[in-house]
Amino acid sequence: MARCLLFTLGELSVTDRQQYLRPRWGGWKNLAEGAIELALSDEGRNADRCMLLNARAMVGSLAVDRNLASEEVAARFFDLWGDVVNKIKTTPHCPIKHVADILEQATPLFGTHPRFRGIADDVDIVVAERAGHGAAADRARGRAIAHLKMHRYVAALDELQKAKVGWFSGETMGGSILSMLIISDTLSKLGLHFAARYYAAGALFITLRQENEKLKRHTAPAFFRLADTFHSSGEGISYVYALATALDAHHAFGSDPHDWTKHPIVQTSFAQATTLRAIALRLDRSIVPLIDKAMSTWPLPEEEIEAFIKMSEGPPWANTPIDEIEVKIVRQLGQHPFGDVGPRLARWSAFGVVWTVKGSLPTLECWLAVVEVATILQLAQVEFADADLVIVPSEATIEVELRSVSEPRIEQLPDNGRLVWRLVMPTDYEAADHCSETEFGLAGVALTILGQASALPFETFQTLTDDRFKRGLAARFFSVRPIRELLSSVQPEGLPFALLANSTRRELATSCDPVSSLELQWRSTPGPGYSKEKADEYLRNRYERGREAFQITLPRIVRDDRCRSIIHELRAEGFLDWQILGIVGAIVAQYQVQKEFPGLDPHALGKAVWDRIYRAERVSDAKFDLSVLSDETVAIQKKTIAIAALKTWGLEVHRQTPDFDATKKLLDVRYQHSTDDLPHDDPFALGE
């Protein structure tokens, strides 16, 4: 029965199985499950048990009368099929193909569930052992396509990375090249254009070294994909130069290359270059000669280049107001279109942070180091995009300089308004065909930066990091050749870097922030550990502790007209009573501790103040000087109250100087810091 049921239903899609089963669900599903469980209770051969587990999973995971997106259905699906996979791993002759098929069919439904990657990894390992790495890569590619159809780019990248590695051999190298190109395109869709450039460069590196004519057909697409990363990152002049090499490759390897109607990528590239020139005419005419010089390198007849120039000078751009042009640039590009003219920055948005990497010198060598850092950081961000890092939303700047050092050296700099690091990078690397110690050092820099931008405890972040290294994180940071080496090799030929670096450009009048992809936006859902019940418990403790900890001083403060007016002002600003108790209490506690223990160092003082807040006030405590409660001391505590609340939720500050506003935003949005309250007696009411 189990065997018949398995193969009958196995031929149907998920939707067809639901339609078939729904009218018969109530009667035979329970009967089938009972029969299977009875058979499983009788010990038998492994293969028989494997088939029975398959049948149980087929029947049990078809919850047609329930919400297919519910956690209950997902948990049952992974429990049942997890049992099947575990059995197959110890049963060499039990087939794995249909399980891989079902997992691929389930990808649109369960593909982003936290348990999906684990079972997919197990299936791929078994497939690789029994049918080869290429077969496992095929499975990963199938799941990647399912994700891409649903615009789930982060999940697709995980599968594409596995496909890239599985196909990385002589017989299946074409699949690996194609995976790298799709990885590049997918990274671009996430706004990670420097990481996209690195993977396009890797695909190009392999393609150019192939003797197989079939593999050489990837050459032109790789050049165009590479060129597009310059356009997307706002390096407009570099893009026009990069098209020259792409067009050369197109003419050399493309079929019927001069019929552009057969090659949409060529048409799109010409349209983008023409648009850039049209924008320059309206935005900054000093850039036009730079574009014309770049266009002159194209392997096209002079009259065709002139035709493109003439197109750029006509409508619609010629008639569009400059302010409308700038609005389109901001919305569609999120960058200055000619960011490679003048001081260069690598700038993008991820996790609610605008990331900026800049170099200390306007040289090509320094710029390549900047792009190297941007690349590794973007690759790290996409690998952690499925985890809740509890990022404190702000701005981050990495200042890069080159020195004769053997490995990268990073130092966080104090700045209350943003995260800032100084990063010293090696001037030269030793040649390496594998992920070298230097590359591991660079990966360590990226993980350090991410960890310090997060509010997670170090141990929690380290666990997330360890899990990703077990899944092959190092191989994803290293593709074909070291980052700086590959990026140096794909610098547009003939690009006058020094001339561009020493030129000036007109800045946009409209504020311009990088476009953030949906999957890399800052999380605004309730933070890890938050629940209304837990918040209410914390609030009850705060009200009870606040009254008890300052039971002698608080009545004195309330009876003082000046102090009472400060409390009224805090309420008018929107502070809740438990927050005001915290602000006032911290001021009183610090005063009393400093009176009792003068000369404490900041660390010891902080601990003593914390201990004082968590005990009842005593008659022996120093009598609080009411004049200390002032607008100035309150202003300081209004900021630090957010840091104290952060610790309440088990989170930490990893910055030398906290960004108080950004921390408050994190708490307000994800932990209801400024909205959660309880019904309570007025702690600041005048007594009898």
XYZ file of C-alpha atoms in Angstrom:
688
model
C 0.000 0.000 0.000
C 2.722 2.457 0.976
C 4.666 1.798 -2.231
C 1.550 2.240 -4.388
C 0.551 5.443 -2.613
C 4.051 6.905 -2.863
C 4.462 6.422 -6.581
C 0.886 7.418 -7.448
C 1.082 10.738 -5.618
C 4.707 11.290 -6.550
C 3.717 11.847 -10.168
C 1.461 14.766 -9.264
C 2.378 18.363 -8.540
C 1.654 19.818 -5.088
C -1.423 21.645 -6.441
C -2.763 18.559 -8.250
C -2.274 16.401 -5.170
C -4.269 18.903 -3.093
C -7.126 18.932 -5.625
C -7.158 15.134 -5.768
C -7.048 14.638 -2.028
C -9.413 17.349 -0.819
C -12.765 15.568 -1.474
C -11.392 12.278 -0.117
C -9.446 13.770 2.753
C -11.631 12.961 5.708
C -12.059 9.277 4.939
C -8.875 7.619 3.838
C -6.154 9.975 5.139
C -6.571 8.815 8.728
C -6.822 5.209 7.573
C -3.633 5.510 5.515
C -1.717 7.186 8.335
C -2.855 4.521 10.779
C -1.792 1.718 8.451
C 1.620 3.295 7.876
C 2.226 3.841 11.600
C 1.259 0.243 12.300
C 3.714 -0.969 9.659
C 6.468 1.252 11.054
C 5.961 -0.207 14.525
C 7.076 -3.573 13.148
C 10.839 -3.687 12.755
C 11.865 -4.609 9.219
C 14.513 -4.034 6.599
C 15.897 -0.495 6.258
C 14.653 -0.192 2.686
C 11.099 -1.095 3.746
C 11.165 1.432 6.559
C 12.532 4.013 4.153
C 9.571 3.491 1.817
C 7.123 3.632 4.723
C 8.633 6.894 5.969
C 8.322 8.246 2.442
C 4.663 7.284 2.340
C 4.027 8.816 5.766
C 5.643 12.062 4.661
C 3.659 12.138 1.418
C 0.364 11.715 3.255
C 1.158 13.685 6.395
C 2.582 16.794 4.745
C -0.445 17.304 2.478
C -2.392 19.551 4.848
C -4.992 20.587 2.301
C -7.538 21.680 4.897
C -5.119 24.009 6.684
C -3.240 27.189 5.926
C -0.231 26.030 3.916
C 1.808 29.008 5.105
C 1.252 28.236 8.808
C 4.123 27.316 11.089
C 2.265 24.119 12.054
C 2.237 22.882 8.462
C 5.868 23.888 7.932
C 6.993 22.110 11.102
C 5.156 18.934 10.067
C 6.655 19.068 6.587
C 10.227 19.353 7.910
C 9.695 16.783 10.663
C 8.349 14.166 8.254
C 10.788 14.714 5.416
C 13.649 15.122 7.863
C 12.950 11.591 9.077
C 13.004 10.383 5.468
C 16.327 12.063 4.681
C 17.942 10.784 7.883
C 16.877 7.265 6.967
C 18.101 7.582 3.394
C 21.536 8.659 4.639
C 21.953 5.269 6.308
C 20.222 3.261 3.573
C 22.460 3.201 0.464
C 19.880 1.668 -1.885
C 16.977 3.910 -0.893
C 16.302 6.450 -3.699
C 16.889 10.149 -3.085
C 15.682 11.572 -6.402
C 12.003 11.920 -5.522
C 12.866 13.588 -2.193
C 14.969 16.129 -4.085
C 12.038 16.620 -6.490
C 9.614 17.278 -3.645
C 12.027 19.697 -1.989
C 12.303 21.642 -5.252
C 8.501 21.741 -5.561
C 8.257 22.959 -1.952
C 10.814 25.732 -2.467
C 8.246 28.449 -3.313
C 6.287 27.577 -0.162
C 8.927 26.745 2.434
C 12.157 27.967 0.818
C 12.765 30.822 3.268
C 11.909 28.817 6.377
C 14.871 28.538 8.812
C 14.817 24.721 8.557
C 14.838 24.604 4.759
C 18.577 25.128 4.303
C 19.444 22.315 6.675
C 17.348 19.679 4.916
C 18.416 20.973 1.480
C 22.072 20.646 2.506
C 21.480 17.067 3.682
C 19.731 16.137 0.431
C 22.532 17.694 -1.646
C 25.176 15.755 0.288
C 23.404 12.464 -0.407
C 22.849 13.359 -4.071
C 26.532 14.294 -4.445
C 27.650 11.018 -2.845
C 25.438 8.849 -5.060
C 25.170 10.767 -8.332
C 28.092 13.196 -8.267
C 28.586 16.870 -7.440
C 27.157 17.925 -10.782
C 23.829 16.274 -9.945
C 23.732 18.077 -6.602
C 24.488 21.330 -8.412
C 21.522 20.639 -10.720
C 19.287 20.370 -7.672
C 20.605 23.601 -6.183
C 20.081 25.369 -9.504
C 16.459 24.158 -9.645
C 15.756 25.583 -6.203
C 17.566 28.811 -7.138
C 15.325 29.270 -10.180
C 12.255 28.749 -7.985
C 13.509 31.483 -5.642
C 14.361 33.864 -8.486
C 10.864 33.521 -9.939
C 9.550 34.800 -6.619
C 12.188 37.575 -6.427
C 13.779 35.990 -3.358
C 17.329 36.913 -4.231
C 19.080 36.135 -0.939
C 17.769 32.559 -0.870
C 18.559 32.172 -4.579
C 22.159 33.234 -3.990
C 22.630 30.538 -1.382
C 21.562 27.879 -3.879
C 23.542 29.430 -6.743
C 26.699 29.365 -4.647
C 26.244 25.632 -4.129
C 25.637 25.146 -7.849
C 28.771 27.144 -8.699
C 30.947 24.925 -6.506
C 29.279 21.672 -7.625
C 29.828 22.445 -11.299
C 33.408 23.694 -10.907
C 35.119 20.991 -12.965
C 36.152 20.487 -16.568
C 33.020 18.667 -17.736
C 30.535 21.027 -16.095
C 32.514 24.284 -16.076
C 29.885 25.943 -18.271
C 27.353 25.548 -15.487
C 29.755 27.130 -13.002
C 30.382 30.115 -15.305
C 26.666 30.583 -15.827
C 26.094 30.369 -12.059
C 28.665 33.097 -11.463
C 26.991 35.349 -14.030
C 23.588 34.774 -12.429
C 25.129 35.382 -9.000
C 26.500 38.679 -10.328
C 23.140 39.720 -11.746
C 21.351 38.728 -8.521
C 23.815 40.690 -6.379
C 23.147 43.718 -8.585
C 19.417 43.321 -7.980
C 20.216 43.582 -4.257
C 22.186 46.793 -4.859
C 25.528 45.098 -4.090
C 27.264 46.215 -7.263
C 30.893 45.739 -6.193
C 30.288 42.146 -5.132
C 28.468 41.711 -8.458
C 31.561 43.017 -10.269
C 33.781 40.515 -8.513
C 31.638 37.554 -9.595
C 31.333 38.836 -13.147
C 35.116 39.202 -13.209
C 35.483 35.613 -11.991
C 33.233 34.304 -14.739
C 35.188 36.325 -17.291
C 38.544 35.096 -15.951
C 37.522 31.446 -16.452
C 35.895 32.038 -19.830
C 38.922 33.777 -21.313
C 41.081 30.775 -20.419
C 38.872 28.142 -22.033
C 39.678 26.361 -25.272
C 36.156 24.967 -25.549
C 34.248 27.034 -28.118
C 30.947 26.376 -26.351
C 32.303 27.985 -23.202
C 33.652 30.989 -25.094
C 30.062 32.025 -25.864
C 29.908 33.301 -22.284
C 32.678 35.839 -22.988
C 30.558 38.698 -24.334
C 27.753 38.288 -21.743
C 30.415 38.352 -19.014
C 31.899 41.592 -20.382
C 28.470 43.229 -20.611
C 27.532 42.015 -17.115
C 30.806 43.451 -15.864
C 30.216 46.775 -17.617
C 26.751 47.053 -16.113
C 28.207 46.989 -12.581
C 30.018 50.253 -13.409
C 26.775 51.827 -14.573
C 24.811 50.639 -11.509
C 27.455 51.885 -9.069
C 27.439 55.380 -10.581
C 30.751 55.109 -12.434
C 29.410 56.482 -15.703
C 32.665 57.263 -17.508
C 34.097 53.873 -16.549
C 30.953 52.254 -17.929
C 31.327 53.845 -21.354
C 34.977 52.721 -21.516
C 34.016 49.209 -20.386
C 31.558 48.926 -23.275
C 34.444 49.114 -25.763
C 35.831 45.762 -24.600
C 32.352 44.269 -24.306
C 31.610 45.235 -27.921
C 34.916 43.726 -29.059
C 33.943 40.461 -27.386
C 30.469 40.660 -28.876
C 31.896 41.011 -32.391
C 34.353 38.163 -31.784
C 32.040 35.601 -30.184
C 28.459 36.673 -30.840
C 26.302 35.128 -33.531
C 25.273 37.653 -36.189
C 26.773 40.398 -33.996
C 25.857 43.358 -36.198
C 22.120 42.650 -36.037
C 21.473 44.362 -32.719
C 17.800 43.407 -32.754
C 18.941 39.876 -31.895
C 20.979 41.095 -28.920
C 18.894 43.038 -26.343
C 21.889 43.416 -24.044
C 23.719 45.407 -26.733
C 20.683 47.614 -27.347
C 20.306 48.264 -23.610
C 23.990 49.160 -23.281
C 23.855 51.702 -26.098
C 20.679 53.199 -24.634
C 22.303 53.564 -21.192
C 25.448 55.178 -22.637
C 23.391 57.583 -24.756
C 21.300 58.484 -21.710
C 24.447 59.191 -19.692
C 25.635 61.640 -22.325
C 22.210 63.290 -22.445
C 22.246 63.680 -18.650
C 25.748 65.148 -18.744
C 24.599 67.759 -21.281
C 21.951 68.945 -18.836
C 23.703 68.292 -15.550
C 27.363 69.163 -16.149
C 28.700 69.937 -19.635
C 32.310 69.649 -18.451
C 31.788 65.869 -18.327
C 30.655 65.616 -21.969
C 34.221 65.608 -23.459
C 35.107 62.747 -21.094
C 32.161 60.716 -22.415
C 32.958 61.550 -26.030
C 36.544 60.403 -25.518
C 35.253 57.132 -24.062
C 32.800 56.634 -26.947
C 35.620 57.125 -29.432
C 37.157 53.850 -28.174
C 34.120 51.832 -29.270
C 34.850 49.422 -32.163
C 32.181 51.053 -34.343
C 32.275 53.169 -37.516
C 32.571 56.876 -36.759
C 29.163 57.610 -38.286
C 27.461 55.165 -35.887
C 29.072 56.826 -32.880
C 27.978 60.213 -34.229
C 24.436 58.880 -34.501
C 24.440 58.025 -30.793
C 25.827 61.460 -29.945
C 23.082 63.107 -31.987
C 20.431 60.993 -30.230
C 21.697 62.207 -26.844
C 21.159 65.813 -27.869
C 17.478 65.426 -28.748
C 14.285 64.678 -26.837
C 13.239 63.551 -24.335
C 16.237 64.610 -22.239
C 16.776 67.912 -24.026
C 13.306 69.052 -22.950
C 13.280 67.620 -19.433
C 13.830 70.115 -16.569
C 16.996 69.520 -14.572
C 15.094 68.998 -11.320
C 13.079 66.180 -12.940
C 16.282 64.598 -14.233
C 17.751 64.652 -10.749
C 14.613 63.091 -9.266
C 14.895 60.226 -11.776
C 18.573 59.761 -10.934
C 17.783 59.576 -7.216
C 14.899 57.125 -7.659
C 16.432 54.836 -10.247
C 20.185 54.969 -9.607
C 20.526 56.234 -6.055
C 24.009 57.495 -6.934
C 25.606 60.381 -8.780
C 25.816 59.018 -12.353
C 29.403 60.257 -12.657
C 30.780 59.261 -9.289
C 34.088 58.313 -10.942
C 34.768 61.990 -11.665
C 36.449 63.646 -8.684
C 36.691 62.009 -5.227
C 35.453 58.421 -5.452
C 33.321 56.629 -2.880
C 31.895 53.130 -2.702
C 28.424 53.737 -1.288
C 25.376 51.497 -0.836
C 22.510 50.762 1.544
C 21.965 47.565 3.530
C 20.344 46.703 6.872
C 19.201 50.282 7.472
C 22.748 51.595 7.219
C 24.254 53.717 4.453
C 27.744 52.257 4.016
C 30.556 54.394 2.645
C 34.073 53.171 1.898
C 36.611 55.799 0.858
C 40.338 55.927 0.269
C 42.996 58.175 1.737
C 44.594 58.870 -1.681
C 43.101 59.566 -5.151
C 45.112 56.782 -6.769
C 44.017 53.695 -8.669
C 45.845 51.448 -6.202
C 43.962 52.950 -3.264
C 40.655 52.795 -5.142
C 41.139 49.084 -5.852
C 41.666 48.540 -2.122
C 38.445 50.509 -1.441
C 36.489 48.335 -3.884
C 38.071 45.222 -2.374
C 36.777 46.205 1.077
C 33.345 47.119 -0.309
C 33.176 43.756 -2.088
C 33.987 41.602 0.931
C 31.603 43.599 3.122
C 28.771 43.238 0.599
C 29.393 39.497 0.320
C 29.259 39.235 4.114
C 26.020 41.201 4.223
C 24.237 38.929 1.777
C 25.362 35.855 3.737
C 23.841 37.285 6.937
C 20.736 38.745 5.287
C 18.576 35.827 6.441
C 19.553 36.412 10.093
C 18.238 39.127 12.379
C 21.422 40.974 13.310
C 19.495 43.686 15.202
C 21.380 46.413 13.382
C 21.415 49.869 14.942
C 20.304 52.023 11.964
C 22.768 54.788 11.188
C 25.610 55.603 8.814
C 28.914 53.781 8.560
C 32.186 54.947 7.051
C 35.314 52.880 6.442
C 38.413 54.965 5.719
C 40.977 52.905 3.801
C 44.686 53.532 3.486
C 47.508 51.474 1.990
C 50.661 50.562 3.890
C 53.370 47.917 3.801
C 51.618 45.563 6.208
C 51.145 41.805 5.959
C 47.425 41.752 6.823
C 44.519 44.195 7.213
C 44.345 46.209 10.419
C 41.077 47.755 11.579
C 40.360 50.321 14.281
C 36.989 51.758 15.261
C 37.078 55.540 15.705
C 34.892 57.519 18.147
C 31.948 59.318 16.543
C 28.511 59.713 18.155
C 26.679 60.264 14.882
C 27.909 57.284 12.854
C 30.096 54.219 12.836
C 33.617 54.966 11.645
C 36.575 52.657 11.108
C 40.131 53.249 9.960
C 41.294 50.285 7.896
C 44.908 49.794 6.874
C 45.229 47.473 3.873
C 48.355 45.802 2.484
C 49.886 47.630 -0.470
C 50.741 44.319 -2.126
C 49.606 40.730 -1.780
C 51.497 37.545 -2.363
C 50.104 35.684 -5.371
C 47.726 32.907 -4.356
C 45.552 30.416 -6.234
C 43.482 29.702 -3.156
C 41.913 31.524 -0.231
C 45.083 32.746 1.500
C 45.634 33.974 5.041
C 45.317 37.513 3.715
C 41.882 36.722 2.306
C 40.855 35.242 5.645
C 42.090 38.424 7.305
C 39.971 40.467 4.931
C 36.945 38.292 5.719
C 37.663 38.849 9.404
C 37.524 42.608 8.818
C 34.085 42.329 7.206
C 32.776 40.196 10.060
C 34.225 42.594 12.639
C 32.436 45.506 10.978
C 29.129 43.631 10.836
C 29.469 42.503 14.440
C 30.105 46.029 15.680
C 27.131 47.376 13.720
C 24.904 44.761 15.390
C 23.393 44.968 18.870
C 23.553 41.190 19.323
C 25.813 39.863 22.082
C 29.190 38.794 20.737
C 28.522 35.118 21.538
C 25.280 35.144 19.525
C 26.938 36.774 16.521
C 29.843 34.323 16.766
C 27.403 31.405 16.622
C 25.835 32.821 13.455
C 29.316 33.231 11.976
C 30.387 29.690 12.851
C 27.247 28.283 11.233
C 28.018 30.103 7.990
C 31.626 28.965 7.888
C 30.411 25.389 8.257
C 28.249 25.937 5.168
C 31.184 27.162 3.091
C 31.392 30.889 3.775
C 35.102 31.008 2.926
C 34.464 29.699 -0.612
C 31.840 32.376 -1.155
C 34.262 35.128 -0.163
C 36.841 33.770 -2.604
C 35.844 33.265 -6.248
C 38.525 32.073 -8.693
C 41.166 34.667 -7.751
C 41.731 37.154 -4.891
C 39.369 40.127 -4.989
C 41.843 42.930 -5.650
C 43.656 40.931 -8.312
C 40.453 40.209 -10.242
C 39.121 43.740 -9.910
C 42.411 45.147 -11.104
C 42.287 42.906 -14.182
C 38.870 44.231 -15.239
C 39.577 47.947 -14.913
C 38.275 49.458 -18.190
C 41.057 49.622 -20.757
C 42.196 53.149 -21.501
C 40.346 54.697 -18.549
C 42.203 57.928 -17.594
C 41.925 57.314 -13.841
C 44.273 60.122 -12.747
C 42.505 62.648 -15.005
C 39.096 61.692 -13.639
C 40.306 61.744 -10.037
C 41.637 65.277 -10.441
C 38.555 66.608 -12.246
C 35.488 68.112 -10.611
C 31.790 67.420 -11.071
C 28.638 69.308 -10.282
C 26.924 67.694 -7.309
C 23.219 66.945 -7.387
C 20.965 69.541 -5.826
C 18.617 66.749 -4.736
C 19.563 64.652 -1.714
C 20.637 61.223 -2.936
C 20.849 58.026 -0.904
C 21.579 54.599 -2.387
C 18.557 52.552 -3.360
C 17.907 49.822 -0.802
C 16.575 46.481 -1.983
C 13.543 45.067 -0.197
C 15.418 42.056 1.189
C 18.265 44.154 2.622
C 16.124 46.816 4.231
C 16.268 47.422 7.964
C 14.053 45.050 9.924
C 11.183 46.780 11.699
C 9.467 43.675 13.078
C 9.500 42.964 16.849
C 13.071 42.326 17.913
C 14.478 39.023 19.219
C 13.160 38.300 22.697
C 10.387 40.886 22.600
C 6.852 40.073 23.728
C 4.156 42.210 25.272
C 4.075 39.893 28.273
C 7.804 40.277 28.874
C 7.585 44.056 28.356
C 4.793 44.278 30.943
C 6.915 42.308 33.403
C 9.848 44.681 32.893
C 7.580 47.703 33.337
C 6.097 46.404 36.589
C 9.614 45.905 37.929
C 10.654 49.383 36.843
C 7.736 51.081 38.583
C 8.175 49.038 41.768
C 11.960 49.401 41.804
C 11.818 53.107 40.963
C 9.594 53.934 43.915
C 11.559 51.757 46.330
C 15.020 52.783 45.133
C 14.277 56.475 45.704
C 11.597 56.329 48.382
C 13.274 59.081 50.426
C 14.440 61.425 47.647
C 11.458 61.189 45.266
C 8.963 62.933 47.610
C 11.466 65.783 48.056
C 11.819 66.158 44.274
C 8.049 66.177 43.754
C 7.515 68.879 46.390
C 10.109 71.171 44.757
C 8.471 73.496 42.193
C 11.557 73.691 39.956
C 12.119 69.938 39.919
C 8.418 69.327 39.325
C 8.498 71.626 36.297
C 11.346 69.540 34.821
C 9.193 66.418 35.205
C 6.264 68.202 33.499
C 8.566 69.180 30.608
C 9.667 65.564 30.186
C 6.051 64.459 30.048
C 5.294 67.163 27.492
C 8.147 65.808 25.335
C 6.441 62.409 25.328
C 8.513 60.573 27.925
C 6.579 57.899 29.819
C 6.523 57.840 33.610
C 8.767 54.752 33.837
C 11.288 56.509 31.609
C 11.179 59.644 33.747
C 11.714 57.509 36.855
C 14.765 56.038 35.129
C 16.153 59.451 34.174
C 15.654 60.972 37.614
C 16.795 57.817 39.380
C 20.062 57.649 37.432
C 20.874 61.260 38.369
C 20.135 60.641 42.048
C 22.045 57.335 42.137
C 25.138 58.819 40.482
C 25.154 61.746 42.929
C 24.879 59.464 45.959
C 27.549 57.040 44.750
C 30.019 59.837 43.952
C 29.445 61.338 47.383
C 30.093 57.996 49.055
C 32.947 56.868 46.780
C 34.690 59.922 45.288
C 37.285 59.335 42.595
C 35.881 56.119 41.112
C 37.007 55.344 37.568
C 34.198 55.358 34.939
C 33.850 51.548 34.842
C 33.644 51.180 38.637
C 31.325 54.187 38.854
C 28.936 52.675 36.326
C 28.763 49.383 38.219
C 28.248 51.126 41.571
C 25.445 53.291 40.140
C 23.786 50.197 38.676
C 23.988 48.429 42.060
C 22.539 51.496 43.773
C 19.535 51.642 41.425
C 18.745 47.996 42.181
C 18.383 48.408 45.946
C 16.112 50.357 48.241
C 17.166 53.842 49.308
C 18.569 54.046 52.841
C 18.641 56.842 55.374
C 22.421 56.495 55.332
C 22.595 57.372 51.620
C 23.850 60.871 50.843
C 21.084 63.468 50.862
C 20.461 64.405 47.234
C 21.136 68.037 46.310
C 18.007 69.044 44.371
C 19.962 71.608 42.340
C 21.773 68.712 40.611
C 18.504 67.835 38.880
C 18.822 70.319 36.032
C 18.152 70.662 32.328
C 21.786 69.771 31.692
C 21.880 66.544 33.724
C 18.469 65.522 32.397
C 19.638 66.062 28.795
C 22.495 63.617 29.377
C 20.288 60.959 30.943
C 17.633 61.291 28.230
C 20.231 59.856 25.873
C 21.671 57.160 28.106
C 18.277 55.745 29.105
C 18.118 54.080 25.686
C 21.431 52.316 26.324
C 20.137 50.972 29.649
C 16.955 49.736 27.961
C 19.042 48.002 25.308
C 20.746 45.918 27.986
C 17.364 44.989 29.452
C 16.558 43.112 26.251
C 19.880 41.256 26.284
C 21.450 43.479 23.622
C 24.826 45.212 23.643
C 26.557 48.320 22.349
C 29.690 47.555 20.331
C 30.595 51.151 19.545
C 33.217 53.296 21.171
C 30.716 56.160 21.296
C 27.030 55.202 21.077
C 24.661 56.732 18.552
C 21.877 57.597 21.000
C 19.305 58.633 18.392
C 19.849 55.477 16.319
C 19.685 53.306 19.445
C 16.409 54.957 20.459
C 15.001 54.327 16.978
C 15.903 50.637 17.254
C 14.211 50.389 20.651
C 11.159 52.429 19.683
C 10.441 50.468 16.514
C 11.425 46.948 17.503
C 10.949 46.953 21.298
C 8.121 49.514 21.713
C 10.404 51.525 23.988
C 8.359 54.740 23.801
C 4.888 53.208 23.595
C 4.674 50.267 26.010
C 3.304 51.213 29.435
C 1.102 49.857 32.226
C -1.783 51.378 34.186
C -0.130 52.805 37.294
C -0.432 55.267 40.133
C 1.205 58.605 39.416
C 4.728 58.297 40.888
C 5.104 62.091 40.799
C 1.833 63.021 42.494
C 2.070 65.348 45.485
C 1.478 63.435 48.702
C -0.508 64.531 51.716
